[in-house]
mmCIF file of C-alpha atoms and ligand atoms in Angstrom:
data_model
loop_
_atom_site.group_PDB
_atom_site.id
_atom_site.type_symbol
_atom_site.label_atom_id
_atom_site.label_comp_id
_atom_site.label_asym_id
_atom_site.label_seq_id
_atom_site.Cartn_x
_atom_site.Cartn_y
_atom_site.Cartn_z
ATOM 1 C CA MET A 1 9.697 -17.195 -7.204
ATOM 2 C CA PRO A 2 6.306 -15.759 -7.687
ATOM 3 C CA ARG A 3 5.762 -11.612 -6.515
ATOM 4 C CA THR A 4 2.116 -11.789 -6.499
ATOM 5 C CA LEU A 5 1.926 -15.398 -4.370
ATOM 6 C CA ASN A 6 3.361 -16.706 -1.333
ATOM 7 C CA VAL A 7 3.974 -21.015 -1.725
ATOM 8 C CA LEU A 8 4.789 -22.794 1.201
ATOM 9 C CA PRO A 9 6.463 -25.928 1.236
ATOM 10 C CA PRO A 10 3.955 -29.123 2.080
ATOM 11 C CA GLU A 11 3.009 -29.966 6.058
ATOM 12 C CA LYS A 12 1.520 -33.292 6.377
ATOM 13 C CA GLY A 13 0.443 -33.424 2.299
ATOM 14 C CA VAL A 14 -1.134 -29.872 2.159
ATOM 15 C CA CYS A 15 0.599 -26.720 0.709
ATOM 16 C CA LEU A 16 -0.774 -23.446 1.325
ATOM 17 C CA ILE A 17 -1.554 -20.485 -0.780
ATOM 18 C CA THR A 18 -1.244 -17.239 -0.147
ATOM 19 C CA LEU A 19 -2.449 -14.437 -2.721
ATOM 20 C CA GLN A 20 -0.403 -11.280 -1.797
ATOM 21 C CA ARG A 21 -1.152 -8.306 -3.983
ATOM 22 C CA PRO A 22 -2.066 -6.339 -0.693
ATOM 23 C CA GLU A 23 -1.822 -3.310 -2.626
ATOM 24 C CA ALA A 24 -4.431 -3.995 -4.783
ATOM 25 C CA LEU A 25 -7.119 -6.263 -2.202
ATOM 26 C CA ASN A 26 -5.781 -8.914 -4.307
ATOM 27 C CA ALA A 27 -7.094 -8.314 -7.476
ATOM 28 C CA LEU A 28 -6.448 -10.840 -10.142
ATOM 29 C CA SER A 29 -3.547 -9.561 -12.298
ATOM 30 C CA THR A 30 -3.047 -11.041 -15.410
ATOM 31 C CA GLU A 31 0.661 -12.367 -13.863
ATOM 32 C CA LEU A 32 -1.594 -13.170 -10.786
ATOM 33 C CA LEU A 33 -3.109 -15.533 -12.608
ATOM 34 C CA GLY A 34 -0.564 -16.682 -14.310
ATOM 35 C CA GLU A 35 1.696 -17.807 -11.480
ATOM 36 C CA LEU A 36 -1.935 -19.243 -9.609
ATOM 37 C CA ALA A 37 -1.811 -21.392 -12.162
ATOM 38 C CA GLN A 38 1.816 -22.770 -12.291
ATOM 39 C CA ALA A 39 1.600 -23.337 -8.746
ATOM 40 C CA LEU A 40 -1.470 -24.922 -8.730
ATOM 41 C CA GLU A 41 0.893 -26.753 -11.804
ATOM 42 C CA THR A 42 4.073 -27.326 -10.015
ATOM 43 C CA ALA A 43 1.349 -28.712 -6.402
ATOM 44 C CA GLU A 44 -0.470 -31.269 -9.136
ATOM 45 C CA ARG A 45 2.593 -33.029 -10.215
ATOM 46 C CA GLU A 46 4.470 -33.113 -6.652
ATOM 47 C CA PRO A 47 3.105 -36.596 -4.908
ATOM 48 C CA GLU A 48 4.463 -34.770 -1.807
ATOM 49 C CA VAL A 49 1.159 -32.201 -1.763
ATOM 50 C CA ARG A 50 -2.097 -33.918 -1.005
ATOM 51 C CA VAL A 51 -4.071 -31.525 -1.026
ATOM 52 C CA VAL A 52 -4.109 -26.806 -1.654
ATOM 53 C CA VAL A 53 -5.221 -24.397 0.575
ATOM 54 C CA LEU A 54 -5.728 -21.054 -0.809
ATOM 55 C CA THR A 55 -5.972 -17.580 0.693
ATOM 56 C CA GLY A 56 -6.120 -14.095 0.844
ATOM 57 C CA SER A 57 -5.725 -11.627 3.386
ATOM 58 C CA ARG A 58 -7.976 -10.406 6.077
ATOM 59 C CA LYS A 59 -9.366 -7.741 4.217
ATOM 60 C CA ALA A 60 -9.547 -9.772 1.083
ATOM 61 C CA PHE A 61 -9.534 -13.050 -1.048
ATOM 62 C CA ALA A 62 -9.268 -11.750 -3.343
ATOM 63 C CA ALA A 63 -11.373 -8.240 -4.775
ATOM 64 C CA GLY A 64 -11.849 -9.181 -8.586
ATOM 65 C CA ALA A 65 -10.535 -8.632 -11.940
ATOM 66 C CA ASP A 66 -7.670 -6.277 -12.142
ATOM 67 C CA LEU A 67 -10.014 -3.239 -12.793
ATOM 68 C CA LYS A 68 -6.231 -0.615 -14.189
ATOM 69 C CA GLU A 69 -5.875 -3.473 -16.201
ATOM 70 C CA MET A 70 -9.059 -4.440 -17.925
ATOM 71 C CA ALA A 71 -9.550 -0.737 -18.676
ATOM 72 C CA GLU A 72 -7.035 -1.208 -21.189
ATOM 73 C CA ARG A 73 -8.023 -3.846 -22.891
ATOM 74 C CA ASP A 74 -10.324 -3.833 -25.923
ATOM 75 C CA LEU A 75 -12.783 -5.886 -27.678
ATOM 76 C CA ILE A 76 -10.474 -8.110 -29.826
ATOM 77 C CA GLY A 77 -8.349 -8.052 -26.515
ATOM 78 C CA THR A 78 -11.204 -8.932 -24.556
ATOM 79 C CA LEU A 79 -11.820 -11.792 -26.682
ATOM 80 C CA GLU A 80 -7.482 -13.076 -26.819
ATOM 81 C CA ASP A 81 -7.551 -12.844 -23.433
ATOM 82 C CA PRO A 82 -4.406 -14.684 -22.022
ATOM 83 C CA ARG A 83 -6.182 -14.822 -18.536
ATOM 84 C CA VAL A 84 -9.222 -17.501 -20.151
ATOM 85 C CA ARG A 85 -6.404 -19.909 -20.450
ATOM 86 C CA HIS A 86 -4.577 -19.570 -16.797
ATOM 87 C CA TRP A 87 -8.653 -20.027 -15.027
ATOM 88 C CA GLN A 88 -8.978 -23.327 -17.640
ATOM 89 C CA ARG A 89 -5.602 -24.564 -16.042
ATOM 90 C CA ILE A 90 -6.690 -23.326 -12.911
ATOM 91 C CA ALA A 91 -9.604 -25.183 -13.303
ATOM 92 C CA GLY A 92 -8.290 -28.291 -14.091
ATOM 93 C CA PHE A 93 -6.537 -29.220 -10.503
ATOM 94 C CA SER A 94 -7.203 -32.723 -9.729
ATOM 95 C CA LYS A 95 -6.322 -32.360 -5.700
ATOM 96 C CA PRO A 96 -8.114 -31.072 -3.805
ATOM 97 C CA LEU A 97 -8.364 -27.176 -3.343
ATOM 98 C CA ILE A 98 -9.890 -25.378 0.174
ATOM 99 C CA ALA A 99 -10.810 -22.009 0.017
ATOM 100 C CA ALA A 100 -9.897 -20.288 2.967
ATOM 101 C CA VAL A 101 -12.203 -17.059 3.144
ATOM 102 C CA ASN A 102 -11.774 -13.760 4.234
ATOM 103 C CA GLY A 103 -13.117 -10.001 3.508
ATOM 104 C CA PHE A 104 -13.712 -9.263 0.522
ATOM 105 C CA ALA A 105 -13.788 -12.258 -2.558
ATOM 106 C CA LEU A 106 -15.975 -9.750 -5.276
ATOM 107 C CA GLY A 107 -16.261 -10.520 -9.162
ATOM 108 C CA GLY A 108 -13.176 -13.163 -9.899
ATOM 109 C CA GLY A 109 -12.411 -12.986 -6.465
ATOM 110 C CA CYS A 110 -15.969 -14.700 -5.999
ATOM 111 C CA GLU A 111 -15.170 -17.397 -9.091
ATOM 112 C CA LEU A 112 -12.160 -17.917 -7.721
ATOM 113 C CA ALA A 113 -13.085 -18.819 -4.577
ATOM 114 C CA MET A 114 -16.223 -21.600 -6.540
ATOM 115 C CA HIS A 115 -12.937 -23.297 -8.209
ATOM 116 C CA ALA A 116 -12.159 -24.273 -5.380
ATOM 117 C CA ASP A 117 -13.583 -27.558 -4.029
ATOM 118 C CA ILE A 118 -14.327 -27.104 -0.345
ATOM 119 C CA LEU A 119 -15.079 -23.040 0.817
ATOM 120 C CA ILE A 120 -14.534 -22.300 4.619
ATOM 121 C CA ALA A 121 -15.283 -18.438 5.239
ATOM 122 C CA GLY A 122 -14.468 -16.400 8.262
ATOM 123 C CA ARG A 123 -17.671 -14.481 9.494
ATOM 124 C CA ASP A 124 -16.851 -11.184 7.558
ATOM 125 C CA ALA A 125 -16.461 -12.586 4.818
ATOM 126 C CA ARG A 126 -18.646 -11.294 1.541
ATOM 127 C CA PHE A 127 -19.692 -13.355 -1.604
ATOM 128 C CA GLY A 128 -20.256 -11.170 -4.294
ATOM 129 C CA GLN A 129 -20.417 -10.434 -8.412
ATOM 130 C CA PRO A 130 -20.707 -6.334 -8.622
ATOM 131 C CA GLU A 131 -19.653 -7.112 -12.654
ATOM 132 C CA ILE A 132 -23.267 -5.800 -13.318
ATOM 133 C CA ASP A 133 -22.011 -2.215 -11.825
ATOM 134 C CA LEU A 134 -20.015 -2.157 -14.611
ATOM 135 C CA GLY A 135 -21.269 -2.410 -17.067
ATOM 136 C CA ILE A 136 -20.567 -6.430 -17.622
ATOM 137 C CA ILE A 137 -21.424 -9.477 -16.614
ATOM 138 C CA PRO A 138 -19.140 -12.271 -14.335
ATOM 139 C CA GLY A 139 -16.041 -13.719 -17.075
ATOM 140 C CA ALA A 140 -14.794 -16.749 -15.241
ATOM 141 C CA GLY A 141 -17.818 -19.267 -14.892
ATOM 142 C CA GLY A 142 -19.927 -16.778 -12.115
ATOM 143 C CA THR A 143 -22.833 -16.826 -14.076
ATOM 144 C CA GLN A 144 -22.631 -20.779 -14.406
ATOM 145 C CA ARG A 145 -21.435 -22.414 -10.959
ATOM 146 C CA LEU A 146 -22.876 -19.888 -8.461
ATOM 147 C CA LEU A 147 -26.158 -20.714 -10.444
ATOM 148 C CA ARG A 148 -24.890 -24.985 -9.730
ATOM 149 C CA ALA A 149 -23.184 -23.411 -5.634
ATOM 150 C CA VAL A 150 -26.864 -21.641 -4.856
ATOM 151 C CA GLY A 151 -29.852 -21.685 -7.228
ATOM 152 C CA LYS A 152 -31.321 -19.672 -9.850
ATOM 153 C CA SER A 153 -32.623 -17.219 -7.660
ATOM 154 C CA GLN A 154 -30.360 -16.244 -5.583
ATOM 155 C CA ALA A 155 -27.652 -16.571 -8.459
ATOM 156 C CA MET A 156 -29.754 -14.269 -10.632
ATOM 157 C CA GLN A 157 -30.213 -11.866 -7.091
ATOM 158 C CA MET A 158 -25.896 -11.534 -7.040
ATOM 159 C CA VAL A 159 -25.451 -11.713 -10.581
ATOM 160 C CA LEU A 160 -28.277 -8.661 -11.368
ATOM 161 C CA THR A 161 -27.791 -6.840 -7.825
ATOM 162 C CA GLY A 162 -25.211 -7.038 -7.480
ATOM 163 C CA GLU A 163 -25.306 -7.027 -4.179
ATOM 164 C CA ALA A 164 -22.375 -9.834 -2.085
ATOM 165 C CA ILE A 165 -23.825 -11.923 0.316
ATOM 166 C CA ASP A 166 -22.513 -12.299 3.818
ATOM 167 C CA ALA A 167 -21.138 -15.313 5.746
ATOM 168 C CA ARG A 168 -23.616 -16.575 6.884
ATOM 169 C CA GLN A 169 -26.121 -16.369 3.943
ATOM 170 C CA ALA A 170 -22.630 -17.703 1.570
ATOM 171 C CA GLN A 171 -23.719 -20.729 4.524
ATOM 172 C CA ARG A 172 -27.177 -20.916 4.214
ATOM 173 C CA VAL A 173 -27.538 -21.115 0.748
ATOM 174 C CA GLY A 174 -24.673 -24.158 0.506
ATOM 175 C CA LEU A 175 -21.859 -21.991 -0.906
ATOM 176 C CA VAL A 176 -19.821 -22.364 2.145
ATOM 177 C CA SER A 177 -19.645 -25.758 4.173
ATOM 178 C CA GLU A 178 -17.887 -24.010 7.339
ATOM 179 C CA ILE A 179 -17.424 -20.437 9.492
ATOM 180 C CA THR A 180 -15.552 -19.335 11.208
ATOM 181 C CA GLN A 181 -14.036 -16.757 13.613
ATOM 182 C CA PRO A 182 -11.669 -14.568 10.449
ATOM 183 C CA GLU A 183 -8.472 -15.855 12.502
ATOM 184 C CA LEU A 184 -9.145 -19.518 12.799
ATOM 185 C CA THR A 185 -9.546 -19.967 8.968
ATOM 186 C CA VAL A 186 -6.674 -20.416 7.502
ATOM 187 C CA GLU A 187 -5.996 -23.519 10.032
ATOM 188 C CA ARG A 188 -9.320 -24.726 10.374
ATOM 189 C CA ALA A 189 -9.167 -24.814 6.130
ATOM 190 C CA LEU A 190 -5.695 -26.236 6.840
ATOM 191 C CA GLU A 191 -7.262 -29.435 9.571
ATOM 192 C CA ILE A 192 -9.444 -30.490 6.437
ATOM 193 C CA GLY A 193 -7.251 -30.656 4.095
ATOM 194 C CA ARG A 194 -5.024 -33.163 6.536
ATOM 195 C CA LEU A 195 -7.474 -35.086 7.475
ATOM 196 C CA ILE A 196 -8.571 -35.382 2.879
ATOM 197 C CA ALA A 197 -4.480 -35.530 2.964
ATOM 198 C CA ALA A 198 -4.849 -38.710 5.225
ATOM 199 C CA LYS A 199 -6.602 -40.510 2.872
ATOM 200 C CA ALA A 200 -6.543 -43.556 0.069
ATOM 201 C CA PRO A 201 -4.636 -40.799 -2.835
ATOM 202 C CA LEU A 202 -6.540 -42.110 -5.724
ATOM 203 C CA ALA A 203 -10.220 -42.104 -3.650
ATOM 204 C CA VAL A 204 -10.137 -38.882 -3.593
ATOM 205 C CA ARG A 205 -8.850 -38.196 -6.625
ATOM 206 C CA LEU A 206 -12.227 -39.902 -8.002
ATOM 207 C CA ALA A 207 -14.834 -38.636 -5.451
ATOM 208 C CA LYS A 208 -13.550 -35.412 -6.851
ATOM 209 C CA GLU A 209 -13.977 -36.117 -10.402
ATOM 210 C CA VAL A 210 -17.452 -38.324 -9.816
ATOM 211 C CA LEU A 211 -18.592 -35.382 -7.624
ATOM 212 C CA LEU A 212 -17.648 -32.230 -10.114
ATOM 213 C CA LYS A 213 -19.606 -34.255 -12.776
ATOM 214 C CA ALA A 214 -22.560 -34.783 -11.095
ATOM 215 C CA GLN A 215 -22.807 -30.728 -11.597
ATOM 216 C CA ASP A 216 -22.976 -31.714 -15.693
ATOM 217 C CA VAL A 217 -24.804 -34.878 -16.820
ATOM 218 C CA ASP A 218 -27.625 -36.371 -15.631
ATOM 219 C CA LEU A 219 -28.395 -38.742 -12.790
ATOM 220 C CA ALA A 220 -28.211 -42.429 -14.573
ATOM 221 C CA SER A 221 -25.203 -40.792 -16.562
ATOM 222 C CA GLY A 222 -23.812 -39.561 -13.102
ATOM 223 C CA LEU A 223 -23.853 -43.326 -11.610
ATOM 224 C CA ASN A 224 -22.687 -44.425 -14.365
ATOM 225 C CA ILE A 225 -19.708 -42.827 -13.685
ATOM 226 C CA GLU A 226 -19.770 -43.071 -10.402
ATOM 227 C CA ARG A 227 -20.365 -47.367 -11.041
ATOM 228 C CA GLN A 228 -16.812 -47.336 -12.777
ATOM 229 C CA ALA A 229 -15.182 -45.572 -10.195
ATOM 230 C CA PHE A 230 -16.468 -48.027 -7.347
ATOM 231 C CA VAL A 231 -14.858 -50.842 -9.355
ATOM 232 C CA MET A 232 -11.744 -49.422 -10.648
ATOM 233 C CA LEU A 233 -11.026 -48.286 -6.641
ATOM 234 C CA ALA A 234 -11.828 -52.583 -6.188
ATOM 235 C CA GLY A 235 -8.329 -53.309 -7.476
ATOM 236 C CA THR A 236 -6.319 -51.306 -5.567
ATOM 237 C CA ALA A 237 -4.470 -51.435 -3.215
ATOM 238 C CA ASP A 238 -5.374 -49.043 -0.728
ATOM 239 C CA ARG A 239 -8.969 -50.933 -0.750
ATOM 240 C CA ASN A 240 -7.657 -54.046 0.076
ATOM 241 C CA GLU A 241 -5.366 -52.315 3.167
ATOM 242 C CA GLY A 242 -8.932 -50.015 3.862
ATOM 243 C CA LEU A 243 -10.296 -52.947 4.685
ATOM 244 C CA ARG A 244 -7.882 -54.864 6.289
ATOM 245 C CA ALA A 245 -6.947 -52.713 8.823
ATOM 246 C CA PHE A 246 -11.120 -52.093 9.305
ATOM 247 C CA GLN A 247 -11.006 -56.030 10.415
ATOM 248 C CA GLU A 248 -7.604 -56.013 11.865
ATOM 249 C CA LYS A 249 -9.022 -52.976 14.131
ATOM 250 C CA ARG A 250 -6.363 -50.382 13.296
ATOM 251 C CA PRO A 251 -5.157 -47.594 11.703
ATOM 252 C CA PRO A 252 -5.013 -47.905 7.706
ATOM 253 C CA ARG A 253 -1.681 -46.905 5.880
ATOM 254 C CA PHE A 254 -2.047 -46.137 2.313
ATOM 255 C CA VAL A 255 0.095 -45.984 -0.477
ATOM 256 C CA GLY A 256 -1.375 -44.275 -3.407
ATOM 257 C CA ARG A 257 -1.913 -47.800 -5.523
HETATM 258 N N1 CAA B 301 -9.156 -4.608 -9.306
HETATM 259 C C1 CAA B 301 -7.402 -3.701 -9.354
HETATM 260 N N2 CAA B 301 -7.918 -2.608 -7.916
HETATM 261 C C2 CAA B 301 -8.083 -3.390 -7.111
HETATM 262 C C3 CAA B 301 -9.710 -3.127 -7.623
HETATM 263 C C4 CAA B 301 -9.404 -4.321 -8.410
HETATM 264 N N3 CAA B 301 -10.746 -4.616 -8.810
HETATM 265 N N4 CAA B 301 -10.365 -3.972 -6.123
HETATM 266 C C5 CAA B 301 -9.600 -3.140 -5.170
HETATM 267 N N5 CAA B 301 -8.937 -1.948 -6.052
HETATM 268 C C6 CAA B 301 -7.624 -1.409 -5.379
HETATM 269 C C7 CAA B 301 -7.763 0.103 -5.361
HETATM 270 O O1 CAA B 301 -8.063 1.005 -6.683
HETATM 271 C C8 CAA B 301 -7.271 0.582 -4.122
HETATM 272 O O2 CAA B 301 -6.139 1.332 -4.014
HETATM 273 P P1 CAA B 301 -5.529 3.354 -4.798
HETATM 274 O O3 CAA B 301 -6.117 2.746 -3.113
HETATM 275 O O4 CAA B 301 -4.468 3.066 -5.248
HETATM 276 O O5 CAA B 301 -6.628 3.523 -5.497
HETATM 277 C C9 CAA B 301 -7.249 -0.771 -3.193
HETATM 278 O O6 CAA B 301 -6.867 -1.571 -3.742
HETATM 279 C C10 CAA B 301 -7.516 -0.025 -2.171
HETATM 280 O O7 CAA B 301 -8.660 -0.584 -2.312
HETATM 281 P P2 CAA B 301 -10.600 0.978 -2.101
HETATM 282 O O8 CAA B 301 -10.316 1.885 -1.118
HETATM 283 O O9 CAA B 301 -11.318 0.428 -3.292
HETATM 284 O O10 CAA B 301 -10.946 -0.430 -0.787
HETATM 285 P P3 CAA B 301 -12.523 -0.313 0.435
HETATM 286 O O11 CAA B 301 -12.227 -1.192 1.724
HETATM 287 O O12 CAA B 301 -12.680 1.097 0.326
HETATM 288 O O13 CAA B 301 -12.904 -0.709 -1.290
HETATM 289 C C11 CAA B 301 -14.278 -2.992 -2.325
HETATM 290 C C12 CAA B 301 -13.156 -2.738 -1.055
HETATM 291 C C13 CAA B 301 -15.836 -2.991 -1.799
HETATM 292 C C14 CAA B 301 -13.698 -3.889 -2.882
HETATM 293 C C15 CAA B 301 -13.748 -1.564 -3.316
HETATM 294 O O14 CAA B 301 -11.798 -1.857 -3.728
HETATM 295 C C16 CAA B 301 -14.067 -2.695 -5.073
HETATM 296 O O15 CAA B 301 -15.165 -2.157 -5.264
HETATM 297 N N6 CAA B 301 -13.100 -2.656 -5.397
HETATM 298 C C17 CAA B 301 -14.157 -3.717 -7.130
HETATM 299 C C18 CAA B 301 -14.770 -4.705 -6.533
HETATM 300 C C19 CAA B 301 -14.881 -5.247 -8.198
HETATM 301 O O16 CAA B 301 -15.745 -4.508 -8.917
HETATM 302 N N7 CAA B 301 -14.354 -7.014 -8.279
HETATM 303 C C20 CAA B 301 -14.956 -7.108 -9.992
HETATM 304 C C21 CAA B 301 -14.360 -6.671 -10.865
HETATM 305 S S1 CAA B 301 -15.205 -7.393 -12.205
HETATM 306 C C22 CAA B 301 -13.922 -8.860 -12.207
HETATM 307 O O17 CAA B 301 -14.628 -9.461 -11.587
HETATM 308 C C23 CAA B 301 -14.856 -9.723 -13.690
HETATM 309 C C24 CAA B 301 -14.576 -11.046 -14.028
HETATM 310 O O18 CAA B 301 -15.504 -12.038 -13.435
HETATM 311 C C25 CAA B 301 -13.689 -11.872 -14.051
#
């Protein structure tokens, strides 16, 4: 049983994971990151989980790396930090991951939110990379993912000043896709999760993979990757079912093959 997370069994294909370190505003201790990586790997293996929603508390999604732990790590400790591996495991989750963010998403908390494929934020959410105030820089992908998500000027401003942006600004710059009342953030994320969970699993999986590739490769290579995935799906039972259901004017029954 994880000590720093609450993992609910999937409902209608959607599993809800809640970060639970209220005493530290869900600061990302090594234990928490390891438990989260483990929970996602379990979700990866379970066919009944189609989508994962990740959330924190109303006050904080996560207030970043655990600064008390960080204070005890020197250069060698940082070089050999087991957290790096946990972050890689989290990034490797192949099913859709939706972040439902309320309150603070700072430092590693903002970086964790950016590991999600879709971000839904409560009106009071605040996204920031305050590492510069500690004499460091973001260390869990913040410089790379933030720039890709919001563009150079906004990313530079956030990383160099350390100042957070609110949910409205986060939506304006494309970090967040929807804003809700804080009490509805998780429900809205679950609703989007259920919508995705009802789609053809192979198409969902390849759509995520191909969209993520778009951030890393040039247009010609990306179009080639998209084409290969598109052709691959033409051989699936779910594609035939989708086309047949359209003609027969009924909802499709996808089986994941
Ligand atoms: N690590 C460890 N403990 C933390 C924490 C963190 N990142 N953030 C908050 N806490 C703890 C506080 O120490 C406090 O515990 P105590 O009562 O035992 O002292 C408790 O959570 C509540 O926090 P505050 O009293 O500070 O709450 P607040 O409402 O006054 O302020 C806040 C909230 C603005 C988020 C403030 O807590 C804060 O600035 N936290 C640090 C944010 C930060 O700098 N994050 C970046 C970390 S670096 C990083 O993440 C590197 C990376 O890229 C991997």
